[in-house]
mmCIF file of C-alpha atoms in Angstrom:
data_model
loop_
_atom_site.group_PDB
_atom_site.id
_atom_site.type_symbol
_atom_site.label_atom_id
_atom_site.label_comp_id
_atom_site.label_asym_id
_atom_site.label_seq_id
_atom_site.Cartn_x
_atom_site.Cartn_y
_atom_site.Cartn_z
ATOM 1 C CA MET A 3 0.079 -25.108 -8.377
ATOM 2 C CA ASN A 4 -0.533 -24.158 -5.130
ATOM 3 C CA ARG A 5 -2.202 -21.194 -3.742
ATOM 4 C CA ALA A 6 -0.866 -18.046 -2.009
ATOM 5 C CA ILE A 7 -2.580 -15.153 -0.798
ATOM 6 C CA ILE A 8 -0.585 -11.857 -0.335
ATOM 7 C CA ILE A 9 -2.038 -9.478 2.070
ATOM 8 C CA ILE A 10 -0.210 -5.824 2.270
ATOM 9 C CA LEU A 11 -1.182 -3.920 5.195
ATOM 10 C CA ASP A 12 -0.290 -0.560 3.241
ATOM 11 C CA SER A 13 2.063 1.260 5.470
ATOM 12 C CA LEU A 14 2.793 -0.863 8.539
ATOM 13 C CA GLY A 15 6.062 -0.509 9.180
ATOM 14 C CA LEU A 16 8.058 -2.206 12.201
ATOM 15 C CA GLY A 17 10.464 0.837 12.653
ATOM 16 C CA ALA A 18 13.215 2.596 11.321
ATOM 17 C CA SER A 19 15.862 1.395 8.986
ATOM 18 C CA ALA A 20 19.145 2.293 9.088
ATOM 19 C CA ASP A 21 19.417 4.536 6.393
ATOM 20 C CA ALA A 22 16.103 6.560 7.417
ATOM 21 C CA HIS A 23 17.742 9.450 8.416
ATOM 22 C CA LYS A 24 18.758 9.876 4.500
ATOM 23 C CA TYR A 25 14.751 10.304 4.005
ATOM 24 C CA GLY A 26 14.362 12.392 7.734
ATOM 25 C CA ASP A 27 12.843 9.264 9.081
ATOM 26 C CA GLN A 28 15.316 7.900 11.657
ATOM 27 C CA ASN A 29 12.945 7.813 14.507
ATOM 28 C CA ALA A 30 9.613 6.446 12.875
ATOM 29 C CA ASP A 31 7.943 3.425 13.797
ATOM 30 C CA THR A 32 4.470 3.298 12.772
ATOM 31 C CA PHE A 33 3.436 0.206 14.323
ATOM 32 C CA GLY A 34 5.068 0.630 17.596
ATOM 33 C CA HIS A 35 4.054 4.224 18.112
ATOM 34 C CA ILE A 36 0.400 3.289 17.678
ATOM 35 C CA VAL A 37 0.603 0.387 20.135
ATOM 36 C CA GLU A 38 2.349 2.867 22.405
ATOM 37 C CA ALA A 39 -0.253 5.459 22.099
ATOM 38 C CA CYS A 40 -3.226 2.843 22.637
ATOM 39 C CA GLU A 41 -1.738 1.983 25.876
ATOM 40 C CA ALA A 42 -0.987 5.364 27.036
ATOM 41 C CA GLY A 43 -4.658 6.170 26.260
ATOM 42 C CA LEU A 44 -4.055 8.362 23.535
ATOM 43 C CA ALA A 45 -5.389 7.105 20.562
ATOM 44 C CA ASN A 46 -9.445 6.528 21.861
ATOM 45 C CA ASN A 47 -12.146 7.849 19.901
ATOM 46 C CA THR A 48 -15.911 7.022 19.540
ATOM 47 C CA GLN A 49 -15.158 3.491 17.777
ATOM 48 C CA ARG A 50 -12.237 2.217 20.412
ATOM 49 C CA HIS A 51 -10.510 2.927 23.412
ATOM 50 C CA GLY A 52 -7.625 1.527 25.259
ATOM 51 C CA PRO A 53 -4.758 -0.867 24.594
ATOM 52 C CA LEU A 54 -4.769 -2.305 20.951
ATOM 53 C CA LYS A 55 -6.554 -5.514 20.513
ATOM 54 C CA ILE A 56 -5.122 -7.467 18.001
ATOM 55 C CA PRO A 57 -5.307 -10.837 19.167
ATOM 56 C CA ASN A 58 -5.395 -12.832 15.818
ATOM 57 C CA LEU A 59 -2.436 -10.664 14.088
ATOM 58 C CA LEU A 60 -0.314 -11.612 17.464
ATOM 59 C CA ARG A 61 -1.224 -14.950 16.851
ATOM 60 C CA TRP A 62 0.144 -15.090 13.540
ATOM 61 C CA GLY A 63 3.647 -13.539 14.686
ATOM 62 C CA LEU A 64 2.694 -9.961 13.915
ATOM 63 C CA GLY A 65 3.775 -8.601 17.299
ATOM 64 C CA ALA A 66 7.020 -11.280 17.613
ATOM 65 C CA ALA A 67 8.007 -9.378 14.030
ATOM 66 C CA ALA A 68 7.707 -5.985 15.488
ATOM 67 C CA VAL A 69 9.669 -6.718 18.557
ATOM 68 C CA GLY A 70 12.316 -8.249 16.475
ATOM 69 C CA SER A 71 12.490 -5.242 14.361
ATOM 70 C CA ARG A 72 12.807 -2.758 16.807
ATOM 71 C CA LYS A 73 14.793 -4.688 19.295
ATOM 72 C CA HIS A 74 12.777 -3.802 22.867
ATOM 73 C CA LYS A 75 9.498 -4.753 24.105
ATOM 74 C CA LEU A 76 6.081 -3.764 23.269
ATOM 75 C CA PRO A 77 3.078 -3.375 25.383
ATOM 76 C CA LEU A 78 1.238 -6.270 23.738
ATOM 77 C CA ALA A 79 1.476 -10.068 24.451
ATOM 78 C CA THR A 80 3.937 -10.317 21.615
ATOM 79 C CA HIS A 81 4.896 -14.253 21.733
ATOM 80 C CA LEU A 82 2.093 -15.717 23.425
ATOM 81 C CA ASN A 83 0.796 -18.847 21.063
ATOM 82 C CA VAL A 84 2.263 -17.770 17.950
ATOM 83 C CA GLN A 85 1.530 -19.922 15.035
ATOM 84 C CA GLY A 86 3.564 -18.216 12.069
ATOM 85 C CA ALA A 87 6.612 -17.730 11.138
ATOM 86 C CA TYR A 88 7.632 -14.299 11.789
ATOM 87 C CA GLY A 89 10.562 -11.637 10.904
ATOM 88 C CA HIS A 90 11.159 -8.452 9.142
ATOM 89 C CA ALA A 91 12.565 -7.214 5.842
ATOM 90 C CA VAL A 92 14.858 -4.158 4.737
ATOM 91 C CA GLU A 93 14.379 -2.208 1.755
ATOM 92 C CA VAL A 94 17.010 -2.427 -0.713
ATOM 93 C CA SER A 95 14.878 -0.269 -3.255
ATOM 94 C CA SER A 96 16.022 3.535 -3.207
ATOM 95 C CA GLY A 97 12.823 4.992 -2.262
ATOM 96 C CA LYS A 98 10.106 4.576 0.360
ATOM 97 C CA ASP A 99 7.223 4.438 -2.203
ATOM 98 C CA THR A 100 4.300 2.267 -3.142
ATOM 99 C CA PRO A 101 5.594 0.662 -6.654
ATOM 100 C CA SER A 102 9.119 0.234 -5.232
ATOM 101 C CA GLY A 103 7.656 -1.568 -2.353
ATOM 102 C CA HIS A 104 5.346 -3.888 -3.947
ATOM 103 C CA TRP A 105 7.469 -4.826 -7.285
ATOM 104 C CA GLU A 106 10.586 -5.659 -4.384
ATOM 105 C CA ILE A 107 8.289 -8.060 -2.581
ATOM 106 C CA CYS A 108 7.787 -9.550 -5.656
ATOM 107 C CA GLY A 109 11.789 -10.272 -6.827
ATOM 108 C CA LEU A 110 12.412 -6.753 -8.392
ATOM 109 C CA PRO A 111 14.027 -4.190 -6.366
ATOM 110 C CA VAL A 112 14.143 -0.380 -7.798
ATOM 111 C CA PRO A 113 17.736 0.754 -7.440
ATOM 112 C CA PHE A 114 17.507 3.996 -9.074
ATOM 113 C CA ASN A 115 15.252 7.344 -7.615
ATOM 114 C CA TRP A 116 12.232 8.106 -9.478
ATOM 115 C CA GLY A 117 11.795 11.673 -10.319
ATOM 116 C CA THR A 118 10.223 13.910 -7.796
ATOM 117 C CA PHE A 119 9.020 17.465 -7.706
ATOM 118 C CA PRO A 120 10.753 20.495 -5.555
ATOM 119 C CA GLN A 121 9.386 21.169 -2.120
ATOM 120 C CA GLN A 122 7.797 24.744 -3.243
ATOM 121 C CA GLU A 123 5.076 26.670 -4.118
ATOM 122 C CA ASP A 124 4.145 26.330 -7.965
ATOM 123 C CA CYS A 125 6.422 22.900 -7.676
ATOM 124 C CA PHE A 126 5.570 21.492 -11.292
ATOM 125 C CA PRO A 127 7.445 22.748 -14.419
ATOM 126 C CA THR A 128 5.752 25.454 -16.456
ATOM 127 C CA GLN A 129 6.292 23.571 -19.648
ATOM 128 C CA LEU A 130 4.401 20.508 -18.012
ATOM 129 C CA MET A 131 1.749 22.424 -16.757
ATOM 130 C CA GLN A 132 1.110 24.252 -20.065
ATOM 131 C CA ASP A 133 1.336 21.130 -22.160
ATOM 132 C CA LEU A 134 -1.379 19.598 -19.783
ATOM 133 C CA LEU A 135 -4.027 22.525 -20.504
ATOM 134 C CA VAL A 136 -3.474 22.489 -24.234
ATOM 135 C CA GLN A 137 -3.251 18.642 -24.550
ATOM 136 C CA GLY A 138 -5.732 18.098 -21.565
ATOM 137 C CA GLN A 139 -8.027 20.608 -23.233
ATOM 138 C CA ILE A 140 -8.775 22.413 -20.023
ATOM 139 C CA GLN A 141 -8.736 26.187 -19.206
ATOM 140 C CA GLY A 142 -6.653 25.980 -15.893
ATOM 141 C CA THR A 143 -5.388 24.431 -12.851
ATOM 142 C CA LEU A 144 -5.341 24.726 -9.117
ATOM 143 C CA ALA A 145 -3.203 23.942 -6.412
ATOM 144 C CA ASN A 146 0.293 22.969 -8.180
ATOM 145 C CA LYS A 147 2.110 22.292 -5.064
ATOM 146 C CA HIS A 148 2.941 19.550 -2.206
ATOM 147 C CA GLY A 149 -0.328 18.404 -0.114
ATOM 148 C CA SER A 150 -2.211 15.897 1.929
ATOM 149 C CA GLY A 151 -5.260 14.866 0.059
ATOM 150 C CA THR A 152 -7.700 15.863 2.774
ATOM 151 C CA ASP A 153 -5.697 19.479 3.113
ATOM 152 C CA ILE A 154 -5.882 19.680 -0.784
ATOM 153 C CA LEU A 155 -9.706 19.201 -0.888
ATOM 154 C CA ALA A 156 -10.379 21.634 2.028
ATOM 155 C CA GLU A 157 -8.128 24.113 0.559
ATOM 156 C CA TYR A 158 -9.477 24.148 -3.258
ATOM 157 C CA GLY A 159 -12.286 21.762 -3.542
ATOM 158 C CA GLU A 160 -14.820 24.689 -3.473
ATOM 159 C CA GLN A 161 -13.082 26.823 -5.679
ATOM 160 C CA HIS A 162 -12.618 23.489 -8.164
ATOM 161 C CA LEU A 163 -16.670 23.652 -8.090
ATOM 162 C CA ARG A 164 -16.636 27.351 -9.118
ATOM 163 C CA THR A 165 -14.412 26.917 -11.695
ATOM 164 C CA GLY A 166 -14.026 23.409 -13.181
ATOM 165 C CA PHE A 167 -10.478 23.552 -12.748
ATOM 166 C CA PRO A 168 -8.876 20.159 -11.807
ATOM 167 C CA ILE A 169 -6.606 20.290 -8.899
ATOM 168 C CA CYS A 170 -2.851 19.019 -9.294
ATOM 169 C CA TYR A 171 -0.662 18.075 -6.505
ATOM 170 C CA THR A 172 2.210 15.892 -5.253
ATOM 171 C CA SER A 173 3.820 14.782 -2.369
ATOM 172 C CA ALA A 174 7.366 13.292 -1.298
ATOM 173 C CA ASP A 175 6.720 10.338 -3.634
ATOM 174 C CA SER A 176 7.244 10.166 -7.466
ATOM 175 C CA VAL A 177 3.677 11.174 -8.074
ATOM 176 C CA PHE A 178 1.174 13.523 -10.071
ATOM 177 C CA GLN A 179 -2.103 13.538 -8.837
ATOM 178 C CA ILE A 180 -5.254 15.082 -10.036
ATOM 179 C CA ALA A 181 -8.410 15.662 -8.261
ATOM 180 C CA ALA A 182 -11.848 16.629 -9.795
ATOM 181 C CA HIS A 183 -15.587 15.934 -8.750
ATOM 182 C CA GLU A 184 -16.473 12.726 -9.944
ATOM 183 C CA GLU A 185 -20.123 14.146 -11.025
ATOM 184 C CA THR A 186 -19.437 17.780 -11.838
ATOM 185 C CA PHE A 187 -15.896 17.567 -13.920
ATOM 186 C CA GLY A 188 -16.838 13.918 -14.780
ATOM 187 C CA LEU A 189 -14.874 10.585 -14.156
ATOM 188 C CA GLU A 190 -13.826 9.852 -17.625
ATOM 189 C CA ARG A 191 -13.009 13.114 -17.875
ATOM 190 C CA LEU A 192 -10.343 12.390 -15.173
ATOM 191 C CA TYR A 193 -9.086 9.618 -16.245
ATOM 192 C CA ASP A 194 -8.268 10.835 -19.901
ATOM 193 C CA LEU A 195 -7.043 13.613 -18.559
ATOM 194 C CA CYS A 196 -4.425 11.485 -16.202
ATOM 195 C CA GLU A 197 -3.540 9.517 -19.381
ATOM 196 C CA VAL A 198 -2.474 12.782 -20.679
ATOM 197 C CA ALA A 199 -0.517 13.633 -17.906
ATOM 198 C CA LYS A 200 1.224 9.985 -17.303
ATOM 199 C CA LYS A 201 2.593 10.618 -21.205
ATOM 200 C CA LEU A 202 3.637 14.048 -20.015
ATOM 201 C CA VAL A 203 5.517 13.192 -16.820
ATOM 202 C CA ASP A 204 7.101 9.904 -18.034
ATOM 203 C CA PRO A 205 10.616 11.990 -19.563
ATOM 204 C CA LEU A 206 10.520 13.363 -15.868
ATOM 205 C CA ASN A 207 11.146 9.451 -14.670
ATOM 206 C CA VAL A 208 7.738 9.972 -12.510
ATOM 207 C CA ALA A 209 6.603 6.569 -11.359
ATOM 208 C CA ARG A 210 2.968 7.395 -10.984
ATOM 209 C CA VAL A 211 -0.013 9.701 -11.967
ATOM 210 C CA ILE A 212 -3.284 8.696 -9.702
ATOM 211 C CA ALA A 213 -6.758 10.163 -10.362
ATOM 212 C CA ARG A 214 -8.081 11.325 -7.111
ATOM 213 C CA PRO A 215 -12.022 11.643 -7.499
ATOM 214 C CA PHE A 216 -14.275 12.926 -5.150
ATOM 215 C CA LYS A 217 -17.915 13.796 -4.148
ATOM 216 C CA GLY A 218 -19.811 16.285 -2.249
ATOM 217 C CA THR A 219 -20.859 19.878 -2.291
ATOM 218 C CA CYS A 220 -18.475 21.803 -0.208
ATOM 219 C CA ASN A 221 -15.670 21.444 2.733
ATOM 220 C CA ALA A 222 -18.101 20.091 4.793
ATOM 221 C CA ASP A 223 -18.881 16.721 2.845
ATOM 222 C CA PHE A 224 -16.265 16.499 0.495
ATOM 223 C CA GLU A 225 -15.296 12.832 -0.027
ATOM 224 C CA ARG A 226 -12.658 10.533 -1.904
ATOM 225 C CA THR A 227 -14.269 7.869 -3.727
ATOM 226 C CA ALA A 228 -13.536 4.343 -4.419
ATOM 227 C CA ASN A 229 -13.161 4.871 -8.109
ATOM 228 C CA ARG A 230 -9.404 5.821 -7.597
ATOM 229 C CA ARG A 231 -6.947 4.757 -10.535
ATOM 230 C CA ASP A 232 -3.227 4.776 -10.764
ATOM 231 C CA LEU A 233 -1.644 4.981 -13.849
ATOM 232 C CA THR A 234 1.892 3.575 -13.180
ATOM 233 C CA THR A 235 5.148 3.051 -14.752
ATOM 234 C CA PRO A 236 5.231 -0.951 -15.669
ATOM 235 C CA PRO A 237 8.136 -2.669 -13.889
ATOM 236 C CA MET A 238 11.213 -2.258 -15.818
ATOM 237 C CA GLY A 239 11.856 -6.639 -15.553
ATOM 238 C CA ARG A 240 9.826 -9.619 -14.416
ATOM 239 C CA THR A 241 8.146 -10.113 -11.508
ATOM 240 C CA LEU A 242 6.791 -12.869 -9.169
ATOM 241 C CA LEU A 243 3.342 -12.026 -11.273
ATOM 242 C CA ASP A 244 4.947 -12.792 -14.440
ATOM 243 C CA HIS A 245 6.650 -16.102 -13.314
ATOM 244 C CA ILE A 246 2.904 -17.309 -11.991
ATOM 245 C CA GLN A 247 1.518 -16.430 -15.270
ATOM 246 C CA ASP A 248 3.880 -18.088 -17.465
ATOM 247 C CA GLN A 249 2.524 -21.523 -15.715
ATOM 248 C CA ASN A 250 -0.723 -20.551 -16.383
ATOM 249 C CA GLY A 251 -1.572 -19.380 -13.067
ATOM 250 C CA CYS A 252 -4.135 -16.867 -12.072
ATOM 251 C CA VAL A 253 -3.055 -13.604 -10.505
ATOM 252 C CA VAL A 254 -5.828 -11.915 -8.838
ATOM 253 C CA SER A 255 -5.558 -8.181 -7.791
ATOM 254 C CA VAL A 256 -7.705 -7.448 -4.921
ATOM 255 C CA GLY A 257 -7.697 -3.569 -4.722
ATOM 256 C CA LYS A 258 -5.314 -1.206 -6.233
ATOM 257 C CA VAL A 259 -2.400 -3.969 -6.727
ATOM 258 C CA GLY A 260 -3.073 -4.018 -10.664
ATOM 259 C CA ASP A 261 -2.445 -0.551 -10.851
ATOM 260 C CA ILE A 262 0.690 -0.426 -9.059
ATOM 261 C CA PHE A 263 2.103 -3.088 -11.717
ATOM 262 C CA ALA A 264 0.515 -1.510 -14.446
ATOM 263 C CA HIS A 265 -1.653 -4.348 -15.131
ATOM 264 C CA LYS A 266 1.562 -6.494 -15.936
ATOM 265 C CA GLY A 267 1.159 -10.223 -14.648
ATOM 266 C CA VAL A 268 -2.456 -9.670 -13.356
ATOM 267 C CA ASN A 269 -5.429 -11.870 -14.877
ATOM 268 C CA TYR A 270 -7.785 -9.416 -13.419
ATOM 269 C CA THR A 271 -8.744 -7.093 -10.583
ATOM 270 C CA VAL A 272 -11.803 -6.573 -8.077
ATOM 271 C CA LYS A 273 -12.219 -3.615 -5.855
ATOM 272 C CA ALA A 274 -14.117 -1.990 -2.917
ATOM 273 C CA ASP A 275 -14.966 0.934 -1.035
ATOM 274 C CA ASP A 276 -12.455 0.133 1.757
ATOM 275 C CA ASN A 277 -10.624 -2.199 3.814
ATOM 276 C CA MET A 278 -13.588 -4.380 5.000
ATOM 277 C CA GLY A 279 -14.851 -4.342 1.378
ATOM 278 C CA LEU A 280 -11.561 -5.336 0.061
ATOM 279 C CA VAL A 281 -11.845 -8.546 2.837
ATOM 280 C CA ASP A 282 -14.975 -9.495 1.513
ATOM 281 C CA GLN A 283 -13.709 -9.564 -2.007
ATOM 282 C CA LEU A 284 -10.802 -11.800 -0.781
ATOM 283 C CA LEU A 285 -12.842 -14.189 0.900
ATOM 284 C CA ASP A 286 -15.423 -14.094 -2.175
ATOM 285 C CA GLN A 287 -11.955 -14.796 -4.497
ATOM 286 C CA MET A 288 -10.906 -17.452 -2.121
ATOM 287 C CA LYS A 289 -14.212 -19.490 -2.846
ATOM 288 C CA GLN A 290 -13.655 -19.368 -7.081
ATOM 289 C CA VAL A 291 -9.966 -19.548 -7.174
ATOM 290 C CA LYS A 292 -8.003 -22.585 -5.934
ATOM 291 C CA GLU A 293 -4.204 -21.876 -7.554
ATOM 292 C CA GLY A 294 -2.195 -19.394 -8.523
ATOM 293 C CA LEU A 295 -1.710 -15.852 -6.181
ATOM 294 C CA LEU A 296 -4.606 -13.720 -4.497
ATOM 295 C CA PHE A 297 -3.023 -10.168 -4.176
ATOM 296 C CA VAL A 298 -4.678 -7.875 -1.763
ATOM 297 C CA ASN A 299 -3.632 -4.454 -0.994
ATOM 298 C CA LEU A 300 -5.695 -2.665 2.002
ATOM 299 C CA VAL A 301 -4.794 0.666 1.359
ATOM 300 C CA ASP A 302 -6.775 2.490 3.927
ATOM 301 C CA PHE A 303 -4.067 2.017 6.644
ATOM 302 C CA ASP A 304 -2.323 4.304 4.290
ATOM 303 C CA SER A 305 -4.564 6.769 2.812
ATOM 304 C CA LYS A 306 -7.160 7.406 5.667
ATOM 305 C CA TYR A 307 -4.708 6.860 8.417
ATOM 306 C CA GLY A 308 -1.418 6.925 7.810
ATOM 307 C CA HIS A 309 -1.224 10.284 5.446
ATOM 308 C CA ARG A 310 -4.026 11.563 7.989
ATOM 309 C CA ARG A 311 -1.824 11.121 11.024
ATOM 310 C CA ASP A 312 -5.050 9.516 12.499
ATOM 311 C CA VAL A 313 -3.569 7.469 15.300
ATOM 312 C CA ALA A 314 -6.709 6.414 16.757
ATOM 313 C CA GLY A 315 -8.352 5.946 12.971
ATOM 314 C CA TYR A 316 -5.426 3.441 12.187
ATOM 315 C CA ALA A 317 -5.706 1.844 15.393
ATOM 316 C CA ASN A 318 -9.397 1.007 15.038
ATOM 317 C CA ALA A 319 -8.663 -0.246 11.198
ATOM 318 C CA LEU A 320 -6.168 -2.684 12.519
ATOM 319 C CA GLU A 321 -8.591 -4.343 15.133
ATOM 320 C CA GLU A 322 -11.420 -4.360 12.541
ATOM 321 C CA PHE A 323 -8.503 -6.304 10.604
ATOM 322 C CA ASP A 324 -8.020 -8.398 13.047
ATOM 323 C CA ALA A 325 -11.497 -9.430 13.768
ATOM 324 C CA ARG A 326 -11.743 -10.698 10.222
ATOM 325 C CA LEU A 327 -8.500 -13.037 10.438
ATOM 326 C CA PRO A 328 -10.700 -15.964 11.892
ATOM 327 C CA GLN A 329 -13.126 -15.784 8.385
ATOM 328 C CA ILE A 330 -9.707 -15.914 6.354
ATOM 329 C CA GLU A 331 -8.538 -18.840 8.438
ATOM 330 C CA ALA A 332 -11.753 -20.827 7.925
ATOM 331 C CA GLN A 333 -11.648 -20.831 4.007
ATOM 332 C CA LEU A 334 -7.622 -21.619 4.066
ATOM 333 C CA GLU A 335 -7.410 -24.941 2.220
ATOM 334 C CA PRO A 336 -3.939 -27.309 2.912
ATOM 335 C CA GLN A 337 -2.039 -26.137 0.076
ATOM 336 C CA ASP A 338 -2.544 -22.165 1.243
ATOM 337 C CA LEU A 339 0.423 -20.050 2.304
ATOM 338 C CA VAL A 340 -0.518 -16.681 3.441
ATOM 339 C CA LEU A 341 2.247 -13.824 3.694
ATOM 340 C CA LEU A 342 1.256 -10.542 5.849
ATOM 341 C CA SER A 343 3.617 -7.546 5.133
ATOM 342 C CA ALA A 344 3.481 -3.963 4.150
ATOM 343 C CA ASP A 345 5.381 -1.941 1.009
ATOM 344 C CA HIS A 346 6.812 1.113 3.577
ATOM 345 C CA GLY A 347 5.911 3.311 6.622
ATOM 346 C CA CYS A 348 3.700 6.027 7.263
ATOM 347 C CA ASP A 349 4.050 6.585 10.767
ATOM 348 C CA PRO A 350 0.859 8.596 11.998
ATOM 349 C CA THR A 351 2.805 9.948 14.984
ATOM 350 C CA TRP A 352 5.757 11.040 12.639
ATOM 351 C CA PRO A 353 5.905 15.290 11.635
ATOM 352 C CA GLY A 354 4.464 15.914 7.926
ATOM 353 C CA SER A 355 1.873 13.449 5.933
ATOM 354 C CA ASP A 356 4.305 11.395 3.462
ATOM 355 C CA HIS A 357 5.728 7.712 4.037
ATOM 356 C CA THR A 358 8.122 6.716 6.407
ATOM 357 C CA ARG A 359 11.559 4.660 5.744
ATOM 358 C CA GLU A 360 11.053 1.471 7.720
ATOM 359 C CA HIS A 361 11.483 -2.247 8.225
ATOM 360 C CA VAL A 362 8.437 -4.133 6.947
ATOM 361 C CA PRO A 363 7.125 -7.296 8.304
ATOM 362 C CA VAL A 364 7.270 -10.973 7.231
ATOM 363 C CA VAL A 365 4.775 -13.202 8.212
ATOM 364 C CA PHE A 366 3.944 -16.229 7.026
ATOM 365 C CA TYR A 367 0.782 -18.647 8.112
ATOM 366 C CA GLY A 368 -0.541 -21.828 6.820
ATOM 367 C CA HIS A 369 1.045 -24.297 4.666
ATOM 368 C CA HIS A 370 4.482 -24.353 2.856
ATOM 369 C CA CYS A 371 5.140 -26.807 0.003
ATOM 370 C CA GLY A 372 2.687 -29.525 1.909
ATOM 371 C CA LEU A 373 3.724 -28.764 5.340
ATOM 372 C CA PRO A 374 2.719 -26.571 8.358
ATOM 373 C CA VAL A 375 4.395 -23.177 8.503
ATOM 374 C CA GLN A 376 6.247 -23.635 11.701
ATOM 375 C CA ALA A 377 6.084 -21.060 14.172
ATOM 376 C CA PHE A 378 9.871 -19.843 14.615
ATOM 377 C CA ASP A 379 11.655 -16.501 14.056
ATOM 378 C CA LEU A 380 13.153 -15.442 10.581
ATOM 379 C CA GLY A 381 15.038 -12.763 11.760
ATOM 380 C CA GLU A 382 16.047 -9.769 9.670
ATOM 381 C CA ARG A 383 15.474 -10.378 6.048
ATOM 382 C CA THR A 384 18.123 -8.169 4.067
ATOM 383 C CA THR A 385 15.499 -7.613 1.093
ATOM 384 C CA PHE A 386 11.911 -7.627 0.728
ATOM 385 C CA ALA A 387 12.427 -9.920 -2.425
ATOM 386 C CA ASP A 388 12.989 -12.941 0.326
ATOM 387 C CA MET A 389 8.999 -13.022 0.339
ATOM 388 C CA GLY A 390 8.280 -13.272 -3.288
ATOM 389 C CA GLN A 391 11.075 -15.999 -3.476
ATOM 390 C CA THR A 392 9.222 -17.686 -0.922
ATOM 391 C CA VAL A 393 6.066 -17.625 -2.297
ATOM 392 C CA ALA A 394 7.796 -18.980 -5.674
ATOM 393 C CA SER A 395 8.619 -22.012 -4.344
ATOM 394 C CA HIS A 396 5.681 -22.482 -2.370
ATOM 395 C CA LEU A 397 3.830 -22.397 -6.188
ATOM 396 C CA GLY A 398 6.454 -24.549 -7.560
ATOM 397 C CA LEU A 399 8.134 -21.711 -9.982
ATOM 398 C CA VAL A 400 11.667 -21.222 -11.069
ATOM 399 C CA SER A 401 13.707 -19.087 -8.866
ATOM 400 C CA LEU A 402 13.217 -14.961 -9.084
ATOM 401 C CA ASN A 403 16.175 -12.873 -10.108
ATOM 402 C CA TYR A 404 16.304 -11.457 -6.422
ATOM 403 C CA GLY A 405 16.000 -13.013 -2.638
ATOM 404 C CA ILE A 406 16.488 -16.084 -0.343
ATOM 405 C CA GLY A 407 13.764 -18.063 0.202
ATOM 406 C CA CYS A 408 12.606 -18.392 3.834
ATOM 407 C CA GLN A 409 12.743 -21.951 5.596
ATOM 408 C CA LEU A 410 8.975 -22.069 6.862
ATOM 409 C CA ASN A 411 9.328 -25.893 8.219
#
């Protein structure tokens, strides 16, 4: 079996999809708006300044993919010395959430709507919260509303330390999140409480319960830790990951990928504190695993910068990742195919703090079925599943149930 590497730049959308108006995202464009903000000098901070500097990502084809998606120019040398096959993909799944995006990439679109909670105070059903108190053996909860993680900690973190009550909140996605102090509340206790919560929200068709541990002593130094855990409803069908394991191939999750698939089709998971740590883990796994799939999710783009509407931070993170691409290239072997994509958008210039309904990049680099990937435009793919189908072909697997493979050489 050959080797494939999928790198998800979590939330790096390439412009609003045709149905984005249904989600209130009609002019969202995560990558394009970051590029424009940098060019205008609106994304400067102590770590970066000026136009976006991502020469390696442009060489792979990311800029060319973005121009094809948004249909007009960007202030970048997008088509100079491109070495990868590039395009963009449209999501057919109903939502703009993390599981749906990842599953569709792996050949399993999600045609139904996940359950969500109303945009109001006390957004969770009364019976759900009563059952959580009894079955979770807690005396009370805080928040019970929509909010971003940073804002929620600022508003309720100190009260949590005083009372010991876990903080329960949600977003526009199908998710029930519980934040608690990693030391005073206890990490294992938080995980156990999330297990209880997942059973309680399953009848509501809620996709995920997320444990959000944090540390610190007050608002000034609260910080979420790397011990996040996503409890996800298992995929309702077979994915690329299952087909790889059918052929005795190895699937390695780098980051939260294993959680997203409820560990179905995953051999093992390695984690790290941030994007650069995850790149380190990928490089280490590339030395050890020579066949199958290395599947990486670089979550900081979404959780630290997209949701927090931090344009400068997002731009800096892209530049940091770009600087690591030569290290990844140096460890590629002649049978390797790399896919660079995203699972949804999260435009840091867009109002609110939620994901945005956008096209995602489709960038292939390396070798496909024994031949070098050629630099050309793959155009618009009508489903994320085309990416999984292409990877399946590279690995010599049977065809997935959805998607049309991309011609790369």
